[in-house]
Short mmCIF file of C-alpha atoms in Angstrom, two decimals:
data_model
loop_
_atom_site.label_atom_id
_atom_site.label_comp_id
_atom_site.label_asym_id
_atom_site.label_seq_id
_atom_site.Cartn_x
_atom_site.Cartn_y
_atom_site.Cartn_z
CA UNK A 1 -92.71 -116.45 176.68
CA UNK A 2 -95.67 -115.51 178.59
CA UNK A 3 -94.62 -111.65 178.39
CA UNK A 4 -93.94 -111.36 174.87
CA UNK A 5 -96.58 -113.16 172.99
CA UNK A 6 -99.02 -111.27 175.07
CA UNK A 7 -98.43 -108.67 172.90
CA UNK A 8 -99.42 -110.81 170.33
CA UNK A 9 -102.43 -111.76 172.15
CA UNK A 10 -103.46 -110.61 175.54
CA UNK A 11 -104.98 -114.19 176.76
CA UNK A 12 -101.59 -115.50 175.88
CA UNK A 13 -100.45 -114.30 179.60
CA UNK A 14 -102.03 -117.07 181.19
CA UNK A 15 -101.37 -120.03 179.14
CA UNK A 16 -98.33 -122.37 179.35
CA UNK A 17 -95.46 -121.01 177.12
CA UNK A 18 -97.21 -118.08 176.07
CA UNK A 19 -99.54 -120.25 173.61
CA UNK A 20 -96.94 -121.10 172.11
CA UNK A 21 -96.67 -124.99 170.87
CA UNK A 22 -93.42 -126.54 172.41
CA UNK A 23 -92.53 -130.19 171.95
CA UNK A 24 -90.91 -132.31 174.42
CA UNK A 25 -89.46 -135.60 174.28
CA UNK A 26 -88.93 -138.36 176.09
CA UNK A 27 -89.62 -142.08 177.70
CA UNK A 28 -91.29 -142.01 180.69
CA UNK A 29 -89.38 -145.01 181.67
CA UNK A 30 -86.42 -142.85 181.62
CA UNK A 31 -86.26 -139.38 182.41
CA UNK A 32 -87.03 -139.82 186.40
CA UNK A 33 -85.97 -136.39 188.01
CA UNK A 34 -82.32 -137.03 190.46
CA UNK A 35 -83.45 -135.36 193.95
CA UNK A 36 -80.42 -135.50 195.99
CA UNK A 37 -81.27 -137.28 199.16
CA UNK A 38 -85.14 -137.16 198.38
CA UNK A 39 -87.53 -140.17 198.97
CA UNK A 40 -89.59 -142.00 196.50
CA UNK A 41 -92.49 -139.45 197.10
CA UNK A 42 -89.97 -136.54 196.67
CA UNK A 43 -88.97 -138.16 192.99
CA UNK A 44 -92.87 -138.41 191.73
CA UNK A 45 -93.45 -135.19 192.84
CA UNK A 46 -90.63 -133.62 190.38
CA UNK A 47 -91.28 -135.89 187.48
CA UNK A 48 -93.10 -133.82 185.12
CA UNK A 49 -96.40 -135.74 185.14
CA UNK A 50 -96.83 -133.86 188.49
CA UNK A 51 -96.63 -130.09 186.89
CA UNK A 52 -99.61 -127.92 187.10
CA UNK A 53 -98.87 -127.33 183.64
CA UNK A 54 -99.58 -131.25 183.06
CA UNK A 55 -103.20 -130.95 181.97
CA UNK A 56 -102.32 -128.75 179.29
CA UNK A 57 -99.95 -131.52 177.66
CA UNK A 58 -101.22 -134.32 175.19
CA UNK A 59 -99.15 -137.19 175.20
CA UNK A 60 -98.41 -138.79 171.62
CA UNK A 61 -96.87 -142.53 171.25
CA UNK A 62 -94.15 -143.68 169.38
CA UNK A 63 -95.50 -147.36 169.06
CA UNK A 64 -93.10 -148.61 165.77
CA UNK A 65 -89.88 -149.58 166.76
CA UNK A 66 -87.79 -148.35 163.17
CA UNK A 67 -84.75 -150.76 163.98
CA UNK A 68 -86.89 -153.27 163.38
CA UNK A 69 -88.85 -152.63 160.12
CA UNK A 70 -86.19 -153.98 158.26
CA UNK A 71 -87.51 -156.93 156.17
CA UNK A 72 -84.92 -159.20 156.95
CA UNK A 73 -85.55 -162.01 159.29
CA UNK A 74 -82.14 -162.96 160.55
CA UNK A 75 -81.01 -163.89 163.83
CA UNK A 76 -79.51 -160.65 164.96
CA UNK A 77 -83.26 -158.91 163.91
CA UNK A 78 -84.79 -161.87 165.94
CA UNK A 79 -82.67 -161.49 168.88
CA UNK A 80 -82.83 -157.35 168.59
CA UNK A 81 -86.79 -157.77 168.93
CA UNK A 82 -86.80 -160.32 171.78
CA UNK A 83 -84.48 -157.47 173.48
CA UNK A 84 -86.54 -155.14 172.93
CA UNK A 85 -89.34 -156.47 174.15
CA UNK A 86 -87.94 -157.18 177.22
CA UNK A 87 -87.09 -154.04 177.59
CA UNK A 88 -90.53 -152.12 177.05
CA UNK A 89 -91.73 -155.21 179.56
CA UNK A 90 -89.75 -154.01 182.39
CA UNK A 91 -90.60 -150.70 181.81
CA UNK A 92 -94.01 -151.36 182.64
CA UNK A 93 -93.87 -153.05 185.53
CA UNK A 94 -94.31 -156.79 183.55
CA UNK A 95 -91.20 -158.76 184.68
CA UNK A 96 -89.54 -158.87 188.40
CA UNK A 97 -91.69 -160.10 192.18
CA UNK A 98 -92.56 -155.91 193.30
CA UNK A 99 -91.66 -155.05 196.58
CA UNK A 100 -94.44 -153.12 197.53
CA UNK A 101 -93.30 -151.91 200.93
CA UNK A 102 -90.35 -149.68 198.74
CA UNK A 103 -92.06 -149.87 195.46
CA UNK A 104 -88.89 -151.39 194.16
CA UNK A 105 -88.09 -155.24 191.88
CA UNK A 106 -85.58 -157.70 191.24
CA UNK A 107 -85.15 -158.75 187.76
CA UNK A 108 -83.63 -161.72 186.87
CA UNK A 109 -81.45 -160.72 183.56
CA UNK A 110 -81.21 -164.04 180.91
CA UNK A 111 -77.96 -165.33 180.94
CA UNK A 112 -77.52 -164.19 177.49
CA UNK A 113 -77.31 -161.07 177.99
CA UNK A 114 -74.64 -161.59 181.07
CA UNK A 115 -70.82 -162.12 180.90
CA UNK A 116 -69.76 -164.72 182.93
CA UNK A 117 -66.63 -166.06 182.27
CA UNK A 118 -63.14 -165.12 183.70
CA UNK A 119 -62.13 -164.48 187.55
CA UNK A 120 -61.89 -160.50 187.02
CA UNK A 121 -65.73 -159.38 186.12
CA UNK A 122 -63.88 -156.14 184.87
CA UNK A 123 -61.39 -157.34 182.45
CA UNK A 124 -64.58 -159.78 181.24
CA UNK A 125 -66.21 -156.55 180.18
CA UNK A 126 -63.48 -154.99 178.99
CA UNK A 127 -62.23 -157.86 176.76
CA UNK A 128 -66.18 -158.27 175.69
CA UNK A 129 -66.93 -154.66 174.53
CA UNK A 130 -62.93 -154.12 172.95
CA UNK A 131 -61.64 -157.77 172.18
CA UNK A 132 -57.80 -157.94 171.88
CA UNK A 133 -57.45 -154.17 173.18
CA UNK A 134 -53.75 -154.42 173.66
CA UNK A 135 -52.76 -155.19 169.88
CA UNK A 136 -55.94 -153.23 168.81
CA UNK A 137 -55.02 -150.16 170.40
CA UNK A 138 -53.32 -148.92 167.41
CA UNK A 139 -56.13 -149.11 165.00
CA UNK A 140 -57.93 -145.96 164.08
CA UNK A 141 -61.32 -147.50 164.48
CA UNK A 142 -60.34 -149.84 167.81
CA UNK A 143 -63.12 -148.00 170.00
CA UNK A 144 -65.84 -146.83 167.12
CA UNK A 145 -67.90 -150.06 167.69
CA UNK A 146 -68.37 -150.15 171.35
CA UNK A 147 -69.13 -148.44 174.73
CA UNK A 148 -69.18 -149.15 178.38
CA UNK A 149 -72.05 -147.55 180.19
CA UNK A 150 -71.46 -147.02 184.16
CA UNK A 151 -74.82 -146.18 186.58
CA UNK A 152 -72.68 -143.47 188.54
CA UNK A 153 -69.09 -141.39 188.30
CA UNK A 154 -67.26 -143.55 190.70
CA UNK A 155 -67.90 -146.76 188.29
CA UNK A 156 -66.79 -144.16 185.51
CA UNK A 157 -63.71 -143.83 187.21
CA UNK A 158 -62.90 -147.00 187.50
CA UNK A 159 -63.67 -148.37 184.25
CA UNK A 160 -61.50 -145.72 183.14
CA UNK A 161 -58.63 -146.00 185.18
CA UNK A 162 -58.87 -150.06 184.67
CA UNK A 163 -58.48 -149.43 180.43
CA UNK A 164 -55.90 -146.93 180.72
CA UNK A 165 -54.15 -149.63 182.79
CA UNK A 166 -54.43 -151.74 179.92
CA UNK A 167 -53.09 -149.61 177.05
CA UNK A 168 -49.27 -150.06 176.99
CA UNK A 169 -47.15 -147.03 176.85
CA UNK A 170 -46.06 -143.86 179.12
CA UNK A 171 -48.40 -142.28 180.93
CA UNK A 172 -48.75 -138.36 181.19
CA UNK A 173 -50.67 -136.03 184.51
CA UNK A 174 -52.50 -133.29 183.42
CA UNK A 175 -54.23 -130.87 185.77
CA UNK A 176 -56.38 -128.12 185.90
CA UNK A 177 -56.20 -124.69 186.51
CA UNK A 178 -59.21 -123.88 189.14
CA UNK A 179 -59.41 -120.23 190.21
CA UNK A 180 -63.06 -118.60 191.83
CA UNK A 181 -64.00 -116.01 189.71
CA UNK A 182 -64.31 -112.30 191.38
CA UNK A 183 -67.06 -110.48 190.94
CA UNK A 184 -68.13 -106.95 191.98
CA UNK A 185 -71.92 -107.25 192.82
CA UNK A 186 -72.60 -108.62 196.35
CA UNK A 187 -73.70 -112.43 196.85
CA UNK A 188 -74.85 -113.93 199.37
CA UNK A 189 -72.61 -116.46 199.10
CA UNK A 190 -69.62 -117.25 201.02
CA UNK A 191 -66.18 -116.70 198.68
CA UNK A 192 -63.76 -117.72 201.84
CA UNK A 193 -64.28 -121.36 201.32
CA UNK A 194 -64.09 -121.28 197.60
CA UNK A 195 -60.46 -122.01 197.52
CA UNK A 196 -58.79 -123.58 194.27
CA UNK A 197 -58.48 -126.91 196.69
CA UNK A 198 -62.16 -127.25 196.87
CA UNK A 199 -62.26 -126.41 193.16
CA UNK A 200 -59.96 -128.84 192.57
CA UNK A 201 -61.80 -131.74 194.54
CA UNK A 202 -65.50 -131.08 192.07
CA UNK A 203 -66.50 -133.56 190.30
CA UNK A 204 -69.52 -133.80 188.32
CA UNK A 205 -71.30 -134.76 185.05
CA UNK A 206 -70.05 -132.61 181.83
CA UNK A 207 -66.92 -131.75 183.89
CA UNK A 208 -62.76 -133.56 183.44
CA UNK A 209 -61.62 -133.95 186.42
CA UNK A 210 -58.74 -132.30 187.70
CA UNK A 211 -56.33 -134.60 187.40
CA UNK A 212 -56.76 -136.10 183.90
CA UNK A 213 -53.95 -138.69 183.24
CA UNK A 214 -53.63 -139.92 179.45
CA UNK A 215 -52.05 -142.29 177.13
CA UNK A 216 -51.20 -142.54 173.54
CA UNK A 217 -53.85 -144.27 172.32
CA UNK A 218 -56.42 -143.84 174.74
CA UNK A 219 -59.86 -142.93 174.32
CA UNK A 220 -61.27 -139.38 175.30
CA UNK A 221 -64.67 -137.40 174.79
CA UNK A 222 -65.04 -134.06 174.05
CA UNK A 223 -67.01 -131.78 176.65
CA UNK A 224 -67.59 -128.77 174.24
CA UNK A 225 -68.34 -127.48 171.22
CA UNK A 226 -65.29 -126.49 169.40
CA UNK A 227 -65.95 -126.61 165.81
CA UNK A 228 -69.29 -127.88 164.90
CA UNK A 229 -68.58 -127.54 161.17
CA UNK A 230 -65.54 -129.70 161.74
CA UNK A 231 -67.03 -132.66 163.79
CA UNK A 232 -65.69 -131.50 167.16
CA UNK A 233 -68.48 -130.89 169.02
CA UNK A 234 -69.79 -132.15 172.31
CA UNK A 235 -69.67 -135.50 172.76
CA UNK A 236 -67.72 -136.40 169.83
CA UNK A 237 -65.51 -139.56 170.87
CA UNK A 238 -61.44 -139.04 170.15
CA UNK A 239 -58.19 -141.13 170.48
CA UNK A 240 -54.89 -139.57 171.82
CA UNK A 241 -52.49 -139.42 168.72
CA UNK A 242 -49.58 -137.67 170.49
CA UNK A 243 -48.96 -135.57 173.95
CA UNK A 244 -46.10 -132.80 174.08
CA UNK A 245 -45.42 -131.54 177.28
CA UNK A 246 -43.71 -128.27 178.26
CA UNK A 247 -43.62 -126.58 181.25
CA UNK A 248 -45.94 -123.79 180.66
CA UNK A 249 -48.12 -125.58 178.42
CA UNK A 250 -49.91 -129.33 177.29
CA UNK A 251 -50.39 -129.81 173.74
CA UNK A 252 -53.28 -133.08 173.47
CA UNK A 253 -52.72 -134.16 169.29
CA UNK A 254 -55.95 -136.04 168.56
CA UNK A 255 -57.86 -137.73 165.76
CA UNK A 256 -61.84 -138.21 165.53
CA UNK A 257 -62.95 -141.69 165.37
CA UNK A 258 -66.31 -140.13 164.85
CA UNK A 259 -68.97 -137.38 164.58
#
């Protein structure tokens, strides 16, 4: 940016952007920098308040919470703003005895907003966010309502594996096809250990698995975009219709539940 709008202006080299206005957005609260094995100091000193470009930036505050302008006054408003409040209040440090020695804080959540009946914490969730999933399965809108969030992949995987459980019906393997791709420049990288095994074993955010096992019925999420004028784009939340499975190829039949 710097580079071409000093052709515009020549001071433009040394400002952030080029002079040009960009607009981020954000909550503080939430957009803490992941530094793989890094301390608390090594987390500040990412987050973005820590730039050099950080005194250029003037910080403007959403303070109206538009959920809540609604002029009705029922319980589910009432509740929605006591949540909310909450909310904002740990996020600034308000609620939870500080451990000062880690910087850390235990908060006590209300017992309102906890599930605690049932021996199997799991199927309590399940059963909370998708009530009567077994006879609901075969509704078109069984999973538009509801989502379970997980902090990391492993919970992801579990959650998952736990609902597919769940849904009756044969179950179908489907696995990737991991190959390194060649390339004819030199890298300093070494290709020896990039075998399709290792491949094979990645996983990460914004990438299936491997081994993706389905159901009829069950629940899946688009990772790309492949027709935005069409709904499918990433992200967009999709139910297994029908699976056809021949040796050389999968067919996945699926229906949006939403865009």
């Amino acid at each position: 940016m710097q580079d071409l709008m000093s052709k515009v202006d020549k001071n433009n080299k040394t400002k952030p952007f080029g002079g040009k206005v960009v607009v981020l957005g954000g909550d503080f609260r939430q957009i803490l920098p992941v530094v793989r094995g890094g301390s608390r100091g090594d987390v500040v000193n990412r987050t973005i308040n820590s730039s050099k470009i950080w005194k250029h930036c003037n910080v403007l505050k959403l303070t109206k919470n538009m959920r809540l302008k609604s002029d009705s006054l029922d319980k589910s408003q009432s509740e929605l703003k006591e949540f909310a409040d909450w909310i904002l209040k740990i996020g600034d440090g308000m609620l939870g005895a500080d451990d000062k020695d880690y910087g850390e804080a235990q908060i006590q959540i209300p017992e309102e907003l906890c599930i605690l009946e049932g021996n199997n914490p799991l199927l309590s969730l399940v059963d909370f966010v998708y009530p009567n999933i077994v006879t609901n399965i075969t509704q078109p809108n069984c999973f538009d309502d509801g989502a379970i969030l997980a902090p990391t992949l492993e919970v992801v995987e579990q959650v998952n594996d736990f609902v597919l459980s769940m849904i009756p019906g044969e179950e179908k393997e489907y696995l990737s096809c991991d190959t390194p791709c060649k390339s004819d420049e030199d890298y300093d990288v070494q290709s020896d250990w990039l075998t399709s095994e290792f491949l094979n074993e990645i996983k990460c955010s914004g990438i299936p698995n491997h081994r993706l096992t389905l159901k009829v019925g069950a629940p899946v999420m688009l990772l790309r975009n492949i027709d935005q004028a069409g709904g499918l784009c990433n992200g967009t939340r999709l139910q297994v219709k029908e699976m056809v499975f021949s040796p050389s190829i999968s067919y996945l039949h699926v229906f949006c539940n939403d865009n």
